[in-house]
GROMACS .gro file of C-alpha atoms in nm:
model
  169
    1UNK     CA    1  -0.133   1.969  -0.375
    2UNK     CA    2   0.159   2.018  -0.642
    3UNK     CA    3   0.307   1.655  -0.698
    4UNK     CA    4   0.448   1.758  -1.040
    5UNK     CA    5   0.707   1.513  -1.118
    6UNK     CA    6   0.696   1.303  -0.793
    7UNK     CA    7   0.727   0.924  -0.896
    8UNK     CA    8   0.511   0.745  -0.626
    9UNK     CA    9   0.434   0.372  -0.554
   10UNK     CA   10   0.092   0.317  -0.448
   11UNK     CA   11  -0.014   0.026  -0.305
   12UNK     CA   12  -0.404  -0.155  -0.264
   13UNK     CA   13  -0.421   0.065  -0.589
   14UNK     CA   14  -0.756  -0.189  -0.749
   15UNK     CA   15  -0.997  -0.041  -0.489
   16UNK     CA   16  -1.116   0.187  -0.183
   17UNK     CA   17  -0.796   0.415  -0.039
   18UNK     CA   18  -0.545   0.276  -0.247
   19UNK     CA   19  -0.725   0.415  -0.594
   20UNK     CA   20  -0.826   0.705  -0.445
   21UNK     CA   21  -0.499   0.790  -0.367
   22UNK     CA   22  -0.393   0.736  -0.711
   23UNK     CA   23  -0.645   0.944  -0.884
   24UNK     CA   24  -0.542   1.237  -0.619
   25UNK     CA   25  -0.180   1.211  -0.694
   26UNK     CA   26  -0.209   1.160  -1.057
   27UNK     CA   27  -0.432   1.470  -1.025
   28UNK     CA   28  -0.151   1.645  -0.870
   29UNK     CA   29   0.102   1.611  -1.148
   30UNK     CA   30   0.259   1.252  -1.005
   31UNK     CA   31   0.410   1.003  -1.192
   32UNK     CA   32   0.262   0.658  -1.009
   33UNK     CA   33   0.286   0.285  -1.017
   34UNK     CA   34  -0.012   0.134  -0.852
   35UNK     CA   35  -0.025  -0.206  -0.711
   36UNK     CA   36  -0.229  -0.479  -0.607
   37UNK     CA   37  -0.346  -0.814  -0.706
   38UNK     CA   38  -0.671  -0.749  -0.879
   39UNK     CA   39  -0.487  -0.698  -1.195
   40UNK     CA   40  -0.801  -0.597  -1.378
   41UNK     CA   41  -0.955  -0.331  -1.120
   42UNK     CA   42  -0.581  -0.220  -1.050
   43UNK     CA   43  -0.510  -0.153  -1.418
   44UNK     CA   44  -0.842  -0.047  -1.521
   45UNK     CA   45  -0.798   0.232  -1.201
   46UNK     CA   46  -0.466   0.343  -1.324
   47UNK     CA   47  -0.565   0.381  -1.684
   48UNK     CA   48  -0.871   0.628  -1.578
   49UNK     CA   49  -0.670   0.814  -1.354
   50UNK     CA   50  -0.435   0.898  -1.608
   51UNK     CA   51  -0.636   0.994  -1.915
   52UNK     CA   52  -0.739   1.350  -1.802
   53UNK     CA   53  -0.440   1.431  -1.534
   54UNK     CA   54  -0.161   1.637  -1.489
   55UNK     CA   55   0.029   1.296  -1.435
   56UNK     CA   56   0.062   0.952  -1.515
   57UNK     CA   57  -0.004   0.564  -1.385
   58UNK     CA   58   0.089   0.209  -1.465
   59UNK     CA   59  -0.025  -0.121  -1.293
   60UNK     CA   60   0.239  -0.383  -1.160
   61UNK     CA   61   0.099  -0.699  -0.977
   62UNK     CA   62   0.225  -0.692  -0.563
   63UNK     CA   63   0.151  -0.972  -0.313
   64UNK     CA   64   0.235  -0.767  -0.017
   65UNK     CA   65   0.294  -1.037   0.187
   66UNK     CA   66   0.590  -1.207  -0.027
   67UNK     CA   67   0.874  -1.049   0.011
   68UNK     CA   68   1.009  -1.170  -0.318
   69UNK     CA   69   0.727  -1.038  -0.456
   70UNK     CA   70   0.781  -0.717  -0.341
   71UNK     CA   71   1.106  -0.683  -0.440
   72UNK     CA   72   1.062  -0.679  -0.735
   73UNK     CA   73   0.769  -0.522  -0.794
   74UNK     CA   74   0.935  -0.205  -0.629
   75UNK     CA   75   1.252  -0.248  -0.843
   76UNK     CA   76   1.012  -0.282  -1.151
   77UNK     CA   77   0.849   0.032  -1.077
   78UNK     CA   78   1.153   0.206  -0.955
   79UNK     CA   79   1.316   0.128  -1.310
   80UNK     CA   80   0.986   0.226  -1.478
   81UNK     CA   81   0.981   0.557  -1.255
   82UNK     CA   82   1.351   0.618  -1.286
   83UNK     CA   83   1.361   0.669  -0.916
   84UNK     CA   84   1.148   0.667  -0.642
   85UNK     CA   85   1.028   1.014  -0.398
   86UNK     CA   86   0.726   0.854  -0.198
   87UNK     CA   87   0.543   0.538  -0.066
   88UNK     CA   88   0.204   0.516  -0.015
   89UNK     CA   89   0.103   0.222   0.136
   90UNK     CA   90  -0.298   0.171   0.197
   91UNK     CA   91  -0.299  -0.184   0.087
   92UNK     CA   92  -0.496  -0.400   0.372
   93UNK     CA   93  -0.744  -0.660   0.437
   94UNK     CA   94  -1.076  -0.681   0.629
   95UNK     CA   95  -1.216  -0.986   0.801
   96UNK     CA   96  -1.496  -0.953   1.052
   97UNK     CA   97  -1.466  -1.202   1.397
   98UNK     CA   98  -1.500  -1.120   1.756
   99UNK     CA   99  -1.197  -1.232   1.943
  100UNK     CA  100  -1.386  -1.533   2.047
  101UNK     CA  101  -1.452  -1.656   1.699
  102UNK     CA  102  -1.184  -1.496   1.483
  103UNK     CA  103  -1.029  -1.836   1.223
  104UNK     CA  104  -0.670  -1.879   1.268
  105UNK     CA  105  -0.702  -1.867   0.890
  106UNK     CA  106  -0.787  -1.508   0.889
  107UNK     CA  107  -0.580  -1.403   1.195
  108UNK     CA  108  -0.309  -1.536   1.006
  109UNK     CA  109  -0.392  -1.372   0.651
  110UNK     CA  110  -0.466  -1.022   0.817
  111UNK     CA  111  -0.136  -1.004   0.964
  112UNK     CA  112   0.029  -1.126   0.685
  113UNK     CA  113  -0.069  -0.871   0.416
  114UNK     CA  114  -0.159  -0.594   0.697
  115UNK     CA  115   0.189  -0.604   0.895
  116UNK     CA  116   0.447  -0.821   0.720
  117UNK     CA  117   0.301  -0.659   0.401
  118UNK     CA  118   0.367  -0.282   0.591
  119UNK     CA  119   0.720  -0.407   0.685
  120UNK     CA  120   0.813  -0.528   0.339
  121UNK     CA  121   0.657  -0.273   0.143
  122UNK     CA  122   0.883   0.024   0.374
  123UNK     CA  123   1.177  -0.200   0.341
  124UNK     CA  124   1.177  -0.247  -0.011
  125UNK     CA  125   1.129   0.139  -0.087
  126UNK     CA  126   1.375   0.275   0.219
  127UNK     CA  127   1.698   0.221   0.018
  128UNK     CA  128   1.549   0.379  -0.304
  129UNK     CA  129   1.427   0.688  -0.084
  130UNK     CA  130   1.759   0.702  -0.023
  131UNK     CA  131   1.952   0.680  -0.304
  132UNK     CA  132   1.698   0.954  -0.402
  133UNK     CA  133   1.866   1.203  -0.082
  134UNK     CA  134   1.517   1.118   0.099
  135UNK     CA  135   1.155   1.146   0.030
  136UNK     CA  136   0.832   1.001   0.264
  137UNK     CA  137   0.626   0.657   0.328
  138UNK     CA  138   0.290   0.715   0.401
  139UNK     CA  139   0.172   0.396   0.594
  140UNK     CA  140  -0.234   0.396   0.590
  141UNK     CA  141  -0.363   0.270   0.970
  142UNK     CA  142  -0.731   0.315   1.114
  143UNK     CA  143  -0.966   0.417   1.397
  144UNK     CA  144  -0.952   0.051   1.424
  145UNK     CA  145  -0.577   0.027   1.549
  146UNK     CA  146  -0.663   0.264   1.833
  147UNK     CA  147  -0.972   0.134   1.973
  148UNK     CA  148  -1.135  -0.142   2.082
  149UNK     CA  149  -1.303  -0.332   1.777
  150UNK     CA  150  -1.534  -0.634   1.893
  151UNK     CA  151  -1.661  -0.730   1.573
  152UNK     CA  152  -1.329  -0.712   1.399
  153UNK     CA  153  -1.059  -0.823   1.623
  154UNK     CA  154  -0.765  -0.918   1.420
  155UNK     CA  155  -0.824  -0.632   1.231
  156UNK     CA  156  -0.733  -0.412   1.461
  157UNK     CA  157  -0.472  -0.617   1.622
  158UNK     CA  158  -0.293  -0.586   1.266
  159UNK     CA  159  -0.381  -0.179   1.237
  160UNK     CA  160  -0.281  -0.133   1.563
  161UNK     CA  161   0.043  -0.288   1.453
  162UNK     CA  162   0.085  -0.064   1.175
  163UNK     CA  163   0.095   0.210   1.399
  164UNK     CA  164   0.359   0.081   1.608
  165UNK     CA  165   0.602  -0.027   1.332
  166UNK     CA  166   0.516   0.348   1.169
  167UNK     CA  167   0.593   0.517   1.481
  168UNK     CA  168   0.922   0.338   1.488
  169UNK     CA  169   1.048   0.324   1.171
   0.00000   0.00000   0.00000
């Protein structure tokens, strides 16, 4: 993979996908923001993937889930980038609860950074994809938005989400 150059917002960057996917595209020549809100992990991630790579990575703070927040965290990075060529967007949350005993607590918090944090996150990069004459979003979904999932319900209600709103966006 040849990512020379690319400048890249990753998202969920402290942990799991999301900082794998930054040490492969730093690894792959990329210029990257990560984000998250584990400001330690997420900076601490981006600092190792950086000091033997081909590219580079800085941390900004992201609450998915607040659209102000996400605007301008993306224009942050976007400056810091000087444009932007690709989304990736792994950034999610895991609560365990049959459908039976699920809190309307998590329910609520699942959807909120899981699908209003996918819609946000594509809206706030689609215009600077643009401006740059195109470039891709890479929404992260799961096994978990396709099947049945008894011991994590709202979890894959909200993957199962992401799926739709990436297949029609």
């Amino acid at each position: 993979m040849d990512l020379k150059n690319k400048r890249i917002i990753v998202t969920g960057c402290a942990r799991g996908m999301g900082a794998a996917t930054i040490r492969a595209y730093v690894n792959a020549g990329a210029q990257v923001v990560g984000m998250d809100q584990s400001d330690d992990d997420g900076t601490t991630v981006c600092m190792e993937a950086s000091k033997s790579a081909a590219g580079q990575a800085t941390y900004i703070n992201v609450d998915v889930a607040d659209k102000a927040s996400v605007t301008a965290a993306f224009a942050a990075a976007v400056e810091q980038l000087g444009g932007l060529d690709a989304l990736a967007h792994p950034a999610a949350i895991h609560r365990s609860g049959s459908a039976s005993e699920v809190s309307v607590d998590d329910w609520d918090l699942m959807l909120a950074v899981n699908v209003r944090g996918t819609m946000l996150t594509n809206q706030a990069a689609h215009p600077y994809l643009a401006t740059a004459g195109g470039g891709s979003i890479i929404n992260f979904g799961s096994i978990s938005g396709q099947r049945a999932e008894p011991s994590a319900a709202a979890y894959s209600v909200s993957k199962g989400a992401v799926h739709a709103w990436t297949r029609t966006a």
